[in-house]
């Protein structure tokens, strides 16, 4: 019987120790959780401070720097426009039919139905597609009988066709000869 009481006493002590350990683990986990929240809060505050500093740096750019950046962008756009104008002029030199001045009816009679017909403000656009390229015709819709004001040929990715051979091949694919 004494052995029974002895084992019971040991089990009770061990049971109490388990409860004590559980309480300790609970306290430690709560402490760790609050510490992590504090650290996360500090990091969030640091990020906000860094964002504010970067914003103030951008605001502090001098007017001269902003103007010079705008001028550089404008120069880039102008160079690209000049290059596109040269390509369009080359296309017009290679193409034997000049579409400028033709009416919509004349274009329909020559090329048939377009793949796309679109009205944007004062401009009507017709697009003709084939497997190699696309022909874009732009009409001035402010006049009673709209006429082609501008046209261009682009590849299947939408880039202007620059090479004479590709322009001629595209022209032939539309059977315009």
C-alpha positions as YAML, in Angstrom:
chain: A
units: angstrom
residues:
- id: 1
  name: UNK
  ca: [0.00, 0.00, 0.00]
- id: 2
  name: UNK
  ca: [2.83, 2.34, 0.76]
- id: 3
  name: UNK
  ca: [4.14, 1.80, -2.72]
- id: 4
  name: UNK
  ca: [0.77, 2.76, -4.10]
- id: 5
  name: UNK
  ca: [0.79, 6.04, -2.13]
- id: 6
  name: UNK
  ca: [4.36, 6.67, -3.14]
- id: 7
  name: UNK
  ca: [3.57, 6.27, -6.88]
- id: 8
  name: UNK
  ca: [0.43, 8.37, -6.48]
- id: 9
  name: UNK
  ca: [2.45, 11.11, -4.80]
- id: 10
  name: UNK
  ca: [5.05, 11.01, -7.59]
- id: 11
  name: UNK
  ca: [2.33, 11.16, -10.27]
- id: 12
  name: UNK
  ca: [0.70, 14.14, -8.57]
- id: 13
  name: UNK
  ca: [4.02, 15.95, -8.38]
- id: 14
  name: UNK
  ca: [4.71, 15.18, -12.03]
- id: 15
  name: UNK
  ca: [1.21, 16.32, -12.95]
- id: 16
  name: UNK
  ca: [1.76, 19.60, -11.17]
- id: 17
  name: UNK
  ca: [5.11, 20.00, -12.90]
- id: 18
  name: UNK
  ca: [3.40, 19.51, -16.28]
- id: 19
  name: UNK
  ca: [0.93, 22.24, -15.43]
- id: 20
  name: UNK
  ca: [3.77, 24.51, -14.35]
- id: 21
  name: UNK
  ca: [5.60, 23.82, -17.62]
- id: 22
  name: UNK
  ca: [2.46, 24.55, -19.63]
- id: 23
  name: UNK
  ca: [1.99, 27.83, -17.79]
- id: 24
  name: UNK
  ca: [5.62, 28.74, -18.46]
- id: 25
  name: UNK
  ca: [5.35, 27.88, -22.15]
- id: 26
  name: UNK
  ca: [2.19, 29.95, -22.40]
- id: 27
  name: UNK
  ca: [3.90, 32.96, -20.82]
- id: 28
  name: UNK
  ca: [6.95, 32.59, -23.07]
- id: 29
  name: UNK
  ca: [4.84, 32.30, -26.23]
- id: 30
  name: UNK
  ca: [2.84, 35.41, -25.25]
- id: 31
  name: UNK
  ca: [6.08, 37.27, -24.60]
- id: 32
  name: UNK
  ca: [7.52, 36.21, -27.96]
- id: 33
  name: UNK
  ca: [4.32, 37.24, -29.73]
- id: 34
  name: UNK
  ca: [4.40, 40.74, -28.24]
- id: 35
  name: UNK
  ca: [8.10, 41.08, -29.07]
- id: 36
  name: UNK
  ca: [7.47, 40.10, -32.69]
- id: 37
  name: UNK
  ca: [4.60, 42.59, -32.94]
- id: 38
  name: UNK
  ca: [6.83, 45.36, -31.58]
- id: 39
  name: UNK
  ca: [9.60, 44.53, -34.05]
- id: 40
  name: UNK
  ca: [7.13, 44.37, -36.96]
- id: 41
  name: UNK
  ca: [5.68, 47.71, -35.91]
- id: 42
  name: UNK
  ca: [9.14, 49.28, -35.84]
- id: 43
  name: UNK
  ca: [9.91, 47.92, -39.32]
- id: 44
  name: UNK
  ca: [6.63, 49.27, -40.69]
- id: 45
  name: UNK
  ca: [7.43, 52.68, -39.20]
- id: 46
  name: UNK
  ca: [10.91, 52.57, -40.77]
- id: 47
  name: UNK
  ca: [9.39, 51.73, -44.17]
- id: 48
  name: UNK
  ca: [6.96, 54.65, -43.88]
- id: 49
  name: UNK
  ca: [9.80, 57.00, -42.94]
- id: 50
  name: UNK
  ca: [11.88, 55.79, -45.92]
- id: 51
  name: UNK
  ca: [8.90, 56.27, -48.27]
- id: 52
  name: UNK
  ca: [8.37, 59.80, -46.95]
- id: 53
  name: UNK
  ca: [12.07, 60.60, -47.41]
- id: 54
  name: UNK
  ca: [12.03, 59.29, -50.99]
- id: 55
  name: UNK
  ca: [8.92, 61.33, -51.71]
- id: 56
  name: UNK
  ca: [10.54, 64.48, -50.33]
- id: 57
  name: UNK
  ca: [13.66, 63.80, -52.41]
- id: 58
  name: UNK
  ca: [11.50, 63.55, -55.54]
- id: 59
  name: UNK
  ca: [9.70, 66.76, -54.56]
- id: 60
  name: UNK
  ca: [13.03, 68.47, -53.99]
- id: 61
  name: UNK
  ca: [14.19, 67.87, -57.56]
- id: 62
  name: UNK
  ca: [15.00, 71.23, -58.90]
- id: 63
  name: UNK
  ca: [12.85, 72.79, -61.55]
- id: 64
  name: UNK
  ca: [15.86, 72.74, -63.86]
- id: 65
  name: UNK
  ca: [16.21, 68.96, -63.52]
- id: 66
  name: UNK
  ca: [12.51, 68.45, -64.25]
- id: 67
  name: UNK
  ca: [12.69, 70.72, -67.30]
- id: 68
  name: UNK
  ca: [15.82, 68.98, -68.63]
- id: 69
  name: UNK
  ca: [14.17, 65.56, -68.22]
- id: 70
  name: UNK
  ca: [11.10, 66.79, -70.09]
- id: 71
  name: UNK
  ca: [13.28, 68.21, -72.88]
- id: 72
  name: UNK
  ca: [15.11, 64.89, -73.24]
- id: 73
  name: UNK
  ca: [11.81, 63.02, -73.54]
- id: 74
  name: UNK
  ca: [10.56, 65.51, -76.10]
- id: 75
  name: UNK
  ca: [13.74, 65.11, -78.16]
- id: 76
  name: UNK
  ca: [13.37, 61.31, -78.11]
- id: 77
  name: UNK
  ca: [9.75, 61.56, -79.31]
- id: 78
  name: UNK
  ca: [10.72, 63.99, -82.08]
- id: 79
  name: UNK
  ca: [13.51, 61.69, -83.30]
- id: 80
  name: UNK
  ca: [11.10, 58.73, -83.38]
- id: 81
  name: UNK
  ca: [8.54, 60.79, -85.32]
- id: 82
  name: UNK
  ca: [11.18, 61.80, -87.88]
- id: 83
  name: UNK
  ca: [12.21, 58.17, -88.32]
- id: 84
  name: UNK
  ca: [8.59, 57.12, -88.85]
- id: 85
  name: UNK
  ca: [8.05, 59.89, -91.39]
- id: 86
  name: UNK
  ca: [11.09, 58.67, -93.36]
- id: 87
  name: UNK
  ca: [9.75, 55.12, -93.36]
- id: 88
  name: UNK
  ca: [6.29, 56.25, -94.49]
- id: 89
  name: UNK
  ca: [7.84, 58.33, -97.28]
- id: 90
  name: UNK
  ca: [9.83, 55.27, -98.37]
- id: 91
  name: UNK
  ca: [6.66, 53.17, -98.37]
- id: 92
  name: UNK
  ca: [4.89, 55.73, -100.54]
- id: 93
  name: UNK
  ca: [7.80, 55.76, -102.99]
- id: 94
  name: UNK
  ca: [7.76, 51.96, -103.32]
- id: 95
  name: UNK
  ca: [3.99, 51.53, -103.54]
- id: 96
  name: UNK
  ca: [2.71, 52.06, -107.07]
- id: 97
  name: UNK
  ca: [-0.82, 53.04, -106.05]
- id: 98
  name: UNK
  ca: [-1.22, 56.24, -104.10]
- id: 99
  name: UNK
  ca: [-4.22, 55.89, -101.81]
- id: 100
  name: UNK
  ca: [-4.22, 59.54, -100.72]
- id: 101
  name: UNK
  ca: [-7.32, 61.33, -101.97]
- id: 102
  name: UNK
  ca: [-9.29, 58.12, -102.66]
- id: 103
  name: UNK
  ca: [-12.81, 57.82, -101.24]
- id: 104
  name: UNK
  ca: [-14.13, 54.93, -99.19]
- id: 105
  name: UNK
  ca: [-16.08, 53.62, -102.19]
- id: 106
  name: UNK
  ca: [-12.96, 53.65, -104.38]
- id: 107
  name: UNK
  ca: [-11.07, 51.72, -101.72]
- id: 108
  name: UNK
  ca: [-13.91, 49.16, -101.41]
- id: 109
  name: UNK
  ca: [-13.94, 48.67, -105.16]
- id: 110
  name: UNK
  ca: [-10.15, 48.17, -105.20]
- id: 111
  name: UNK
  ca: [-9.63, 46.11, -102.02]
- id: 112
  name: UNK
  ca: [-13.05, 44.81, -100.98]
- id: 113
  name: UNK
  ca: [-14.24, 44.64, -97.38]
- id: 114
  name: UNK
  ca: [-11.79, 45.72, -94.73]
- id: 115
  name: UNK
  ca: [-10.75, 43.61, -91.75]
- id: 116
  name: UNK
  ca: [-11.44, 46.56, -89.48]
- id: 117
  name: UNK
  ca: [-13.43, 49.76, -89.87]
- id: 118
  name: UNK
  ca: [-13.29, 52.20, -87.00]
- id: 119
  name: UNK
  ca: [-14.46, 55.76, -86.33]
- id: 120
  name: UNK
  ca: [-12.45, 57.82, -83.83]
- id: 121
  name: UNK
  ca: [-13.50, 61.44, -83.60]
- id: 122
  name: UNK
  ca: [-12.72, 63.07, -86.94]
- id: 123
  name: UNK
  ca: [-10.82, 60.06, -88.28]
- id: 124
  name: UNK
  ca: [-12.09, 56.89, -89.90]
- id: 125
  name: UNK
  ca: [-9.67, 53.99, -90.11]
- id: 126
  name: UNK
  ca: [-9.76, 51.00, -92.43]
- id: 127
  name: UNK
  ca: [-7.39, 48.09, -91.96]
- id: 128
  name: UNK
  ca: [-6.71, 45.37, -94.50]
- id: 129
  name: UNK
  ca: [-4.88, 42.24, -93.31]
- id: 130
  name: UNK
  ca: [-2.99, 39.48, -95.02]
- id: 131
  name: UNK
  ca: [-0.57, 36.87, -93.66]
- id: 132
  name: UNK
  ca: [2.47, 39.16, -94.07]
- id: 133
  name: UNK
  ca: [1.31, 42.65, -93.23]
- id: 134
  name: UNK
  ca: [-1.45, 45.14, -92.58]
- id: 135
  name: UNK
  ca: [-2.47, 48.16, -94.65]
- id: 136
  name: UNK
  ca: [-3.91, 51.07, -92.66]
- id: 137
  name: UNK
  ca: [-5.91, 53.80, -94.41]
- id: 138
  name: UNK
  ca: [-6.89, 56.93, -92.49]
- id: 139
  name: UNK
  ca: [-9.78, 59.08, -93.71]
- id: 140
  name: UNK
  ca: [-10.74, 62.64, -92.85]
- id: 141
  name: UNK
  ca: [-14.37, 62.30, -91.80]
- id: 142
  name: UNK
  ca: [-14.99, 66.03, -91.33]
- id: 143
  name: UNK
  ca: [-15.62, 66.49, -95.05]
- id: 144
  name: UNK
  ca: [-18.86, 65.30, -96.73]
- id: 145
  name: UNK
  ca: [-17.16, 62.52, -98.72]
- id: 146
  name: UNK
  ca: [-14.29, 61.16, -96.58]
- id: 147
  name: UNK
  ca: [-10.98, 60.78, -98.38]
- id: 148
  name: UNK
  ca: [-7.74, 59.03, -97.50]
- id: 149
  name: UNK
  ca: [-5.40, 61.51, -95.85]
- id: 150
  name: UNK
  ca: [-2.69, 59.06, -94.83]
- id: 151
  name: UNK
  ca: [-1.77, 55.38, -95.20]
- id: 152
  name: UNK
  ca: [0.91, 53.03, -93.97]
- id: 153
  name: UNK
  ca: [1.95, 49.36, -93.99]
- id: 154
  name: UNK
  ca: [2.88, 47.50, -90.84]
- id: 155
  name: UNK
  ca: [4.03, 43.96, -90.14]
- id: 156
  name: UNK
  ca: [1.98, 41.44, -88.16]
- id: 157
  name: UNK
  ca: [3.48, 42.76, -84.90]
- id: 158
  name: UNK
  ca: [2.43, 46.33, -85.67]
- id: 159
  name: UNK
  ca: [5.87, 47.72, -86.59]
- id: 160
  name: UNK
  ca: [6.28, 49.93, -89.65]
- id: 161
  name: UNK
  ca: [7.74, 48.00, -92.56]
- id: 162
  name: UNK
  ca: [11.07, 49.62, -93.48]
- id: 163
  name: UNK
  ca: [12.73, 47.36, -96.04]
- id: 164
  name: UNK
  ca: [11.88, 47.91, -99.69]
- id: 165
  name: UNK
  ca: [11.60, 44.18, -100.39]
- id: 166
  name: UNK
  ca: [9.10, 43.63, -97.57]
- id: 167
  name: UNK
  ca: [7.07, 46.64, -98.70]
- id: 168
  name: UNK
  ca: [6.92, 45.24, -102.23]
- id: 169
  name: UNK
  ca: [5.95, 41.77, -100.96]
- id: 170
  name: UNK
  ca: [3.18, 43.25, -98.84]
- id: 171
  name: UNK
  ca: [1.98, 45.26, -101.83]
- id: 172
  name: UNK
  ca: [1.88, 42.12, -103.96]
- id: 173
  name: UNK
  ca: [-0.02, 40.16, -101.31]
- id: 174
  name: UNK
  ca: [-2.85, 42.69, -101.53]
- id: 175
  name: UNK
  ca: [-2.90, 42.09, -105.30]
- id: 176
  name: UNK
  ca: [-2.69, 45.81, -106.03]
- id: 177
  name: UNK
  ca: [-0.63, 45.56, -109.21]
...
